[in-house]
Coordinates of C-alpha atoms in Angstrom, one line a residue:
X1 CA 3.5 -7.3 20.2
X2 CA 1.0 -7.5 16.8
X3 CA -2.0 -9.1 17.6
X4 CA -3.7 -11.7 15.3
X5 CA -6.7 -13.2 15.1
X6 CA -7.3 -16.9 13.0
X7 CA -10.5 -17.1 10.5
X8 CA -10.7 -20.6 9.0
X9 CA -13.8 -23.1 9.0
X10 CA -11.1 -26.0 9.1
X11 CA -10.2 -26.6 12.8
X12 CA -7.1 -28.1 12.2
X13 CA -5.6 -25.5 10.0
X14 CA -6.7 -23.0 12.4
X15 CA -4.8 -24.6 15.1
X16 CA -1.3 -24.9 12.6
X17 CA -1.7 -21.2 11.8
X18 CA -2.0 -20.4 15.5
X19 CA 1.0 -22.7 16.9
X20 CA 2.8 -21.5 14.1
X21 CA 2.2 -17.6 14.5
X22 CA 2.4 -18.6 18.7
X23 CA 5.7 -19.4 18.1
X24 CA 7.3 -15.8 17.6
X25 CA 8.5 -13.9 20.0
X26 CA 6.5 -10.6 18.6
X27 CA 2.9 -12.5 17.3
X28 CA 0.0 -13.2 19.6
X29 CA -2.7 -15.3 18.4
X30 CA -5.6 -13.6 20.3
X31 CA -8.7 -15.2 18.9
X32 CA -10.0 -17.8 16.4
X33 CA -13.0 -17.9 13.9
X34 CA -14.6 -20.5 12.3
X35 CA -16.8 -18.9 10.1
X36 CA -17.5 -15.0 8.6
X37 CA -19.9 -13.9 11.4
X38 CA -17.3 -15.0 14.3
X39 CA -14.3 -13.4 12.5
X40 CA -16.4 -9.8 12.6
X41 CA -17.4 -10.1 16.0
X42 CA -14.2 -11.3 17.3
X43 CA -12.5 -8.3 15.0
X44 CA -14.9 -6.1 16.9
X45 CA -14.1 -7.2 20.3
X46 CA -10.9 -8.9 20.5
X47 CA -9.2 -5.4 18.4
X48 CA -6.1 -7.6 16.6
X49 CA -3.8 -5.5 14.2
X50 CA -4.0 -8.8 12.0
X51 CA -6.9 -10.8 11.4
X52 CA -6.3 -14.3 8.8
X53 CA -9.0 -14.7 6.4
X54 CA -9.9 -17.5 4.1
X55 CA -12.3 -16.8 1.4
X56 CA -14.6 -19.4 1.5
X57 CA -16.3 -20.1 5.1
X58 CA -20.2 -20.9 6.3
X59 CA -22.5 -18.3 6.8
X60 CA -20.3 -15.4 5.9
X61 CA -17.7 -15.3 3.5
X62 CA -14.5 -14.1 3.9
X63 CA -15.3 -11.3 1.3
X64 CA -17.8 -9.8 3.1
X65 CA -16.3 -10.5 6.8
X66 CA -13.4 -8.5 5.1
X67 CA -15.9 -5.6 4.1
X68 CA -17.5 -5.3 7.6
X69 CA -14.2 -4.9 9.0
X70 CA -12.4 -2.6 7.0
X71 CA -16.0 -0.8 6.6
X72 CA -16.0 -0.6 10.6
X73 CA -13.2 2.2 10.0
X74 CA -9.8 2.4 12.4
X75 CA -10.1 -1.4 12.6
X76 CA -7.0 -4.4 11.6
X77 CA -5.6 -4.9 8.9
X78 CA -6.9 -8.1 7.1
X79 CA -4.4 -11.0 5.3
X80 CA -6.6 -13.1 2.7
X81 CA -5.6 -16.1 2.9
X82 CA -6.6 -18.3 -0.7
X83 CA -5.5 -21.2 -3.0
X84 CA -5.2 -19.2 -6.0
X85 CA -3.7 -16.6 -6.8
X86 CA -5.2 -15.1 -9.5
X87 CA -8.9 -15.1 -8.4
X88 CA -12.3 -12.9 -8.8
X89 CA -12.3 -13.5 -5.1
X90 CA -9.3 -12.3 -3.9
X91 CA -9.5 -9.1 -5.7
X92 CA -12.7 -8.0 -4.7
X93 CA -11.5 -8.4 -1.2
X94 CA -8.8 -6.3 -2.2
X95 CA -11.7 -4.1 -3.1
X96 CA -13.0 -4.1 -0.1
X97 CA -10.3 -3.5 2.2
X98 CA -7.9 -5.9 2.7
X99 CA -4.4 -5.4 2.6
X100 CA -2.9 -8.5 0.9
X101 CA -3.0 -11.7 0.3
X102 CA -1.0 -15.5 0.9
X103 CA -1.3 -18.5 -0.8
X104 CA -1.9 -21.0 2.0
X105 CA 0.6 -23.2 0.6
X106 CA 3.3 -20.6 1.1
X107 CA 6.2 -21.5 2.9
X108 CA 5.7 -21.0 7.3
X109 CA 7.7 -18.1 6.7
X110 CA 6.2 -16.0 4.6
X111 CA 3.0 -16.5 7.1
X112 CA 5.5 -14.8 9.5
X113 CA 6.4 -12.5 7.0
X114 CA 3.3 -11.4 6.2
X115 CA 1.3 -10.7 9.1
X116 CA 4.5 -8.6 10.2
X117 CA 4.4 -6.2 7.1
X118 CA 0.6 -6.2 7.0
X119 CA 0.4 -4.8 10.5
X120 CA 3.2 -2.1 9.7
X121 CA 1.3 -1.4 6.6
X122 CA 5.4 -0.2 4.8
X123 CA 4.8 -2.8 2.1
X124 CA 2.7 -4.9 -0.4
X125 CA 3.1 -8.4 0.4
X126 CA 4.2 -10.4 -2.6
X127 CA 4.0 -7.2 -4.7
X128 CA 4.8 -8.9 -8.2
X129 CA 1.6 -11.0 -7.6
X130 CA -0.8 -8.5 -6.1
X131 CA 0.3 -5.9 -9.1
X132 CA -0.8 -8.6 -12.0
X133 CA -3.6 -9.6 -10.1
X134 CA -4.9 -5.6 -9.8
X135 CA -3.9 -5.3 -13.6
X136 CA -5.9 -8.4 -14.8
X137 CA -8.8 -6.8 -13.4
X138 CA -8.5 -2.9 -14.1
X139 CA -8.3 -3.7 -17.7
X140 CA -11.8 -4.8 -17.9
X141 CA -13.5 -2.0 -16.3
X142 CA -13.2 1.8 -17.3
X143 CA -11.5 4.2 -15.3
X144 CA -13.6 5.4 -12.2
X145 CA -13.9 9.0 -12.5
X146 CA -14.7 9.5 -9.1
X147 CA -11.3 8.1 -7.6
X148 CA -9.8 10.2 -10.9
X149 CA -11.3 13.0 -9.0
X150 CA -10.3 11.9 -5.5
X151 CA -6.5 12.9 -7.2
X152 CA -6.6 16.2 -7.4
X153 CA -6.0 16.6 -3.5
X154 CA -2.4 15.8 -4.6
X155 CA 0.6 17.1 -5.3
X156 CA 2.6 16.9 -8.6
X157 CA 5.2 14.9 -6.2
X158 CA 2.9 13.1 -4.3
X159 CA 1.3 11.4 -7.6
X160 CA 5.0 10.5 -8.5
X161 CA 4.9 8.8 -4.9
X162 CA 1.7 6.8 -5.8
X163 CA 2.9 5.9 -9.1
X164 CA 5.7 4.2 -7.6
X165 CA 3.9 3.1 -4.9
X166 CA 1.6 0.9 -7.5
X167 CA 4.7 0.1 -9.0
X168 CA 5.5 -2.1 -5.9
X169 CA 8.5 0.0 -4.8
X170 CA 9.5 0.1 -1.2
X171 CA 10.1 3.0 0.3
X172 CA 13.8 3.1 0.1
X173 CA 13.3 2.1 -3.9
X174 CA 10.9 5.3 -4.3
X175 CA 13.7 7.7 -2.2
X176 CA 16.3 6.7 -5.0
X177 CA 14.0 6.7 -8.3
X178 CA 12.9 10.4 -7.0
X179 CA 16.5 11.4 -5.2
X180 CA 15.1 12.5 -2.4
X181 CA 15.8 11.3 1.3
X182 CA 13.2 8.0 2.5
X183 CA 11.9 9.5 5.5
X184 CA 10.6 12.3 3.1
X185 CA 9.2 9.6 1.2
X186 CA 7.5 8.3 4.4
X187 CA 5.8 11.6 4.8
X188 CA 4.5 11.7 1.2
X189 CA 3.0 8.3 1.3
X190 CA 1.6 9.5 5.0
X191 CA 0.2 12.2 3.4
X192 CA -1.5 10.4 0.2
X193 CA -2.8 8.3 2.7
X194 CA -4.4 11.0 4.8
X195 CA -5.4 12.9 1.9
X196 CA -7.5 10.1 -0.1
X197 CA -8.6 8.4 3.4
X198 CA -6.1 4.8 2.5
X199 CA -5.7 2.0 5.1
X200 CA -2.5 1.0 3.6
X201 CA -0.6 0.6 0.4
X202 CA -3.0 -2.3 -1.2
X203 CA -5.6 0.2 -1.3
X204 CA -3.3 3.1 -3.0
X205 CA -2.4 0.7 -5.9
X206 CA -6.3 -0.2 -6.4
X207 CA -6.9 3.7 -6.5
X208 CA -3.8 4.1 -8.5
X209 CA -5.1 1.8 -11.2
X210 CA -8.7 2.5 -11.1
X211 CA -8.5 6.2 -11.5
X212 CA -6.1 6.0 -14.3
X213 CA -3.1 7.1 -12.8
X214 CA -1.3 4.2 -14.1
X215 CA -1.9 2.1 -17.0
X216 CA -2.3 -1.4 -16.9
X217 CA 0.8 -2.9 -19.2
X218 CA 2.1 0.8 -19.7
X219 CA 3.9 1.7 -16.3
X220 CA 6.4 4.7 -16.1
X221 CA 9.9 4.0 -16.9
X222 CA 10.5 4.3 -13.0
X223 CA 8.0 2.1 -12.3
X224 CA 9.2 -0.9 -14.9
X225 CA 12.9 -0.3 -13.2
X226 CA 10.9 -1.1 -9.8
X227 CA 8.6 -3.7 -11.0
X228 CA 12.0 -5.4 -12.1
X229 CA 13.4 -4.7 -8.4
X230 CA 10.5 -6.0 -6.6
X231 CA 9.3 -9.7 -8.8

């Protein structure tokens, strides 16, 4: 069962997220939040593998509710939800920990989607999307030498991994670019994630990009094949 927990100042689409995410037999909404402050306490106490977060609430922002929770360390995972998707907002929560994010006037069933692949943490949601957004942003800063730094704890075949990894590829895409079998795949992206201290793959790609690894508008061959795959 993947526990979820609802952050939205608007009551009433609180209570349609909710009786929509109720509805499946492997969701459980287990709290709701109606402003920043609630949705970190209720992260803190309730535990959910999935908590909802809109951007712009009273007293706390979803940016910063998104910070304290991912800063808390071994906490959920955390779904911005936003009505843009191209948006200083939604990449600095990227930034600061979340693991995706959902246009909230996405079909019902992407919700579904989404809060199912965000809590097994095997895929970017909406990977075309998150990718240009990431792009857009690393081309106005320099690389980050630090993170550049943070690579060398990998393997030549573990950066291939993370290449294709910010290339949106699945794991069954990567296993087939690199011929090799995709529960040895699993265990390199395990391993990257281990190794540089990752929550998921949103935060890879942001590492990916901001250390230099990949090149915004100058991917691998491999990883224009997948970002052809995956849009």
């Amino acid at each position: 069962m993947i526990t979820v927990l609802v952050a939205d100042d608007q009551a009433m689409i609180r209570a349609g997220f909710a009786a929509l995410i109720s509805a499946q037999p492997d969701l459980q909404v287990v709290g709701e939040a109606a402003d920043g402050l609630e949705a970190v306490t209720a992260a803190r106490d309730l535990r959910p593998d999935v908590v909802l977060m809109d951007v712009r609430m009273p007293h706390l922002d979803g940016l910063e509710a998104t910070r304290r929770i991912a800063g808390a360390g071994g906490g959920p995972k955390v779904l911005i939800l936003t009505t843009f998707d191209i948006d200083d907002y939604v990449y600095a929560a990227l930034r600061g920990g979340a693991s995706g994010f959902l246009l909230k006037d996405a079909p019902p069933a992407d919700l579904i989607t989404a809060v199912r692949v965000i809590a097994a943490g095997e895929a970017l949601l909406a990977p075309s999307v998150t990718r240009r957004l990431i792009e857009e942003f690393a081309t106005r800063q320099p690389i980050d030498e630090r993170e550049a730094l943070r690579l060398n704890a990998l393997t030549p075949r573990e950066l291939d991994v993370l290449r294709l990894v910010a290339a949106g590829l699945a794991n069954a895409e990567i296993a087939g670019e690199l011929t090799i079998a995709e529960e040895t795949v699993k265990s390199h992206v395990g391993r990257i994630f281990t190794k540089l201290g990752l929550r998921d793959r949103a935060q890879a790609v942001m590492l990916a990009y901001e250390s230099g690894l990949v090149v915004p508008g100058n991917p691998s061959p491999a990883a224009r094949r997948g970002s052809r795959l995956r849009s």
